[in-house]
Tab-separated table of C-alpha atoms in Angstrom:
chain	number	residue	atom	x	y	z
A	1	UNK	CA	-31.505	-4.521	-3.842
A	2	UNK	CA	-29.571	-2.628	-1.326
A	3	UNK	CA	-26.673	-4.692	-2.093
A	4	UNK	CA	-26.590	-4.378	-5.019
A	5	UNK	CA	-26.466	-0.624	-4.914
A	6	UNK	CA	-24.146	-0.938	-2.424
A	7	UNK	CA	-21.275	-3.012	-5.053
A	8	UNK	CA	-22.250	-0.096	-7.882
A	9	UNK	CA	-21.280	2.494	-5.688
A	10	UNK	CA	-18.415	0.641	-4.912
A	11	UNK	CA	-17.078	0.052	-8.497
A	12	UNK	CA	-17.998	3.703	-9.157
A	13	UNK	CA	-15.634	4.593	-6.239
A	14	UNK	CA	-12.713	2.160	-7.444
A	15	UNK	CA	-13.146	3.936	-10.697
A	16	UNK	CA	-12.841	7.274	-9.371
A	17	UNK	CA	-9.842	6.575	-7.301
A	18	UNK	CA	-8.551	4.765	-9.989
A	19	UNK	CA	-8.967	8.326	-12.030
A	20	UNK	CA	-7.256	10.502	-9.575
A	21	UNK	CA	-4.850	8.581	-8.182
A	22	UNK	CA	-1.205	9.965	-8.016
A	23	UNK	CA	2.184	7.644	-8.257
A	24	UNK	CA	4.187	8.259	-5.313
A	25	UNK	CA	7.007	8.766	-8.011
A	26	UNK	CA	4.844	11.621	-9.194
A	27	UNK	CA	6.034	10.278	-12.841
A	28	UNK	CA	3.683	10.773	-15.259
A	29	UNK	CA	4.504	7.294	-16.823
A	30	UNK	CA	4.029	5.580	-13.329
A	31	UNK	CA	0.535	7.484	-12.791
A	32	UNK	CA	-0.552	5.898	-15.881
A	33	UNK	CA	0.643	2.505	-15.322
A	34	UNK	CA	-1.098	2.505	-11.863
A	35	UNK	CA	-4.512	3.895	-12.826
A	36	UNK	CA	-4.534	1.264	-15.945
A	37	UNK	CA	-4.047	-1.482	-12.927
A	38	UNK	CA	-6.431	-0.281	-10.823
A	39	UNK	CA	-9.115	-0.271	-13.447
A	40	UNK	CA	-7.934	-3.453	-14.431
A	41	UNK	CA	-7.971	-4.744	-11.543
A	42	UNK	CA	-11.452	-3.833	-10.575
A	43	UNK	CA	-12.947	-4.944	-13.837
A	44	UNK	CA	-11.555	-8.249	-13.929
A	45	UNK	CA	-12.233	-8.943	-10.283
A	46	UNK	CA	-15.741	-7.491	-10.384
A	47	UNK	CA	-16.612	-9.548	-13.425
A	48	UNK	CA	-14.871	-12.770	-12.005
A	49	UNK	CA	-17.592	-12.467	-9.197
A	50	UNK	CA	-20.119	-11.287	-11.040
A	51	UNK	CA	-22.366	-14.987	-10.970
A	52	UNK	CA	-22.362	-14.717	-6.979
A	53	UNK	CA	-25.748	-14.640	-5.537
A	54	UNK	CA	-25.164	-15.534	-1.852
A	55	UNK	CA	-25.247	-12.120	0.455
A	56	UNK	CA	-22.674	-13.534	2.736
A	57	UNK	CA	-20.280	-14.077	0.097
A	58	UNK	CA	-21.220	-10.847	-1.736
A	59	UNK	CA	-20.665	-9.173	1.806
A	60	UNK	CA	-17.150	-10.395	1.857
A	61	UNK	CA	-16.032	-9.262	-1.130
A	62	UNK	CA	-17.592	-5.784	-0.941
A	63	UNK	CA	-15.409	-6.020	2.271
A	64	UNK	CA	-12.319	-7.070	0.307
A	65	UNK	CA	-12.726	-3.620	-2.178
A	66	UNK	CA	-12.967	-1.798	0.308
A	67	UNK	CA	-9.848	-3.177	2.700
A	68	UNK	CA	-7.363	-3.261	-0.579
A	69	UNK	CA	-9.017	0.314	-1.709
A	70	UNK	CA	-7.915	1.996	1.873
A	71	UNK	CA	-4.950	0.057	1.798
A	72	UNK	CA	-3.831	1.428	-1.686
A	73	UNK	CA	-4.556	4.624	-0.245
A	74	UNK	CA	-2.747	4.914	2.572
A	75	UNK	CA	0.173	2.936	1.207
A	76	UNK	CA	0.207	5.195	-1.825
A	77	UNK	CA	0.534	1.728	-3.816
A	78	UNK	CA	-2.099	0.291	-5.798
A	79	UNK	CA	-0.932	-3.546	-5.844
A	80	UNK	CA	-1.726	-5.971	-3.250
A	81	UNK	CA	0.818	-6.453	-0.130
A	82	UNK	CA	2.796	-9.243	0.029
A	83	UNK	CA	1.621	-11.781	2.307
A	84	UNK	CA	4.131	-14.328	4.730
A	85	UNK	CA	3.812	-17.717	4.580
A	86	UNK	CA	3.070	-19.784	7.703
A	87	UNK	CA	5.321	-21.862	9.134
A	88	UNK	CA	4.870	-25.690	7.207
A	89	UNK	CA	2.595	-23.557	4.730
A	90	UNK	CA	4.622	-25.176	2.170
A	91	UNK	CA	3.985	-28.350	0.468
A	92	UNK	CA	7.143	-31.239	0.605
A	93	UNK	CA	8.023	-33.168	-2.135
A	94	UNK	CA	5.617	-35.902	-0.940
A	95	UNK	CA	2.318	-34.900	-1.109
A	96	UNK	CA	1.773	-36.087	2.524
A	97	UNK	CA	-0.223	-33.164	4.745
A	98	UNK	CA	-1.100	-31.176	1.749
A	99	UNK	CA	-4.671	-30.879	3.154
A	100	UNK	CA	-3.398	-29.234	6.411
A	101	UNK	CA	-1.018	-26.988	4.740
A	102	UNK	CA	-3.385	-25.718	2.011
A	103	UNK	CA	-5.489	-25.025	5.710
A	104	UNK	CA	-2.592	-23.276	7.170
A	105	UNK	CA	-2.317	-21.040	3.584
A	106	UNK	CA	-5.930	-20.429	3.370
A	107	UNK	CA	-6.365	-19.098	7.043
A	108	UNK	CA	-3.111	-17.000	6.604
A	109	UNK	CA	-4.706	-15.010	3.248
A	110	UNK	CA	-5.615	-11.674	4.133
A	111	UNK	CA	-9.098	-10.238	3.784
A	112	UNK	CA	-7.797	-8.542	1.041
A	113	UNK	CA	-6.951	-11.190	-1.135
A	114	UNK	CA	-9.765	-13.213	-0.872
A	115	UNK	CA	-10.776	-13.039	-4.661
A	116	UNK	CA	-7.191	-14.010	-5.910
A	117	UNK	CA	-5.721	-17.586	-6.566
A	118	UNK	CA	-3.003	-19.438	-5.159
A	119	UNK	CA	-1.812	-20.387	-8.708
């Protein structure tokens, strides 16, 4: 039960953030934009793992919120950062050591962009 307090209170704070958060632009038209993605955001990711039952993994996401959350607000940006690439984290035209490098691209994804896919 705790958890599940604990991801309420979350969404409630995405929400709230989401209501009066501030474009660095300070345009009006940009303020909107970014609070309509932020509440997008949080709805479609909070829905997408809605079906997860496992405390670990439930754990990790709450962990996830709460990384890109800080993030947006010390960056002043609500979108994700842009992640690098590893070195050979890119598949060849053969299809030759795509196991390792989809390794190499799934240990290189930040904690904060756990719940998103590749493609």
């Amino acid at each position: 039960m705790a958890l599940r307090q604990e991801v309420l209170s979350l969404y409630r704070k995405l929400l709230r953030a989401a209501k009066t958060w501030q474009a660095s632009t300070k345009l009006m038209k940009d303020t909107r934009e970014e609070r309509q993605y932020i509440q997008d955001e949080a709805r479609t990711l909070f829905r997408k793992n809605k079906q997860v039952t496992d405390p670990e993994m439930i754990r990790i996401y709450i962990q996830e919120a709460e990384a890109r959350l800080a993030m947006a607000l010390h960056y002043q940006s609500p979108y994700p950062r842009p992640v690098n690439i590893p070195p050979m984290g890119l598949t060849p035209s053969v299809s030759r050591g795509k196991k390792a490098q989809d390794r190499l691209r799934q240990r290189a994804k930040p904690v904060y962009l756990q719940s998103h896919d590749e493609h």
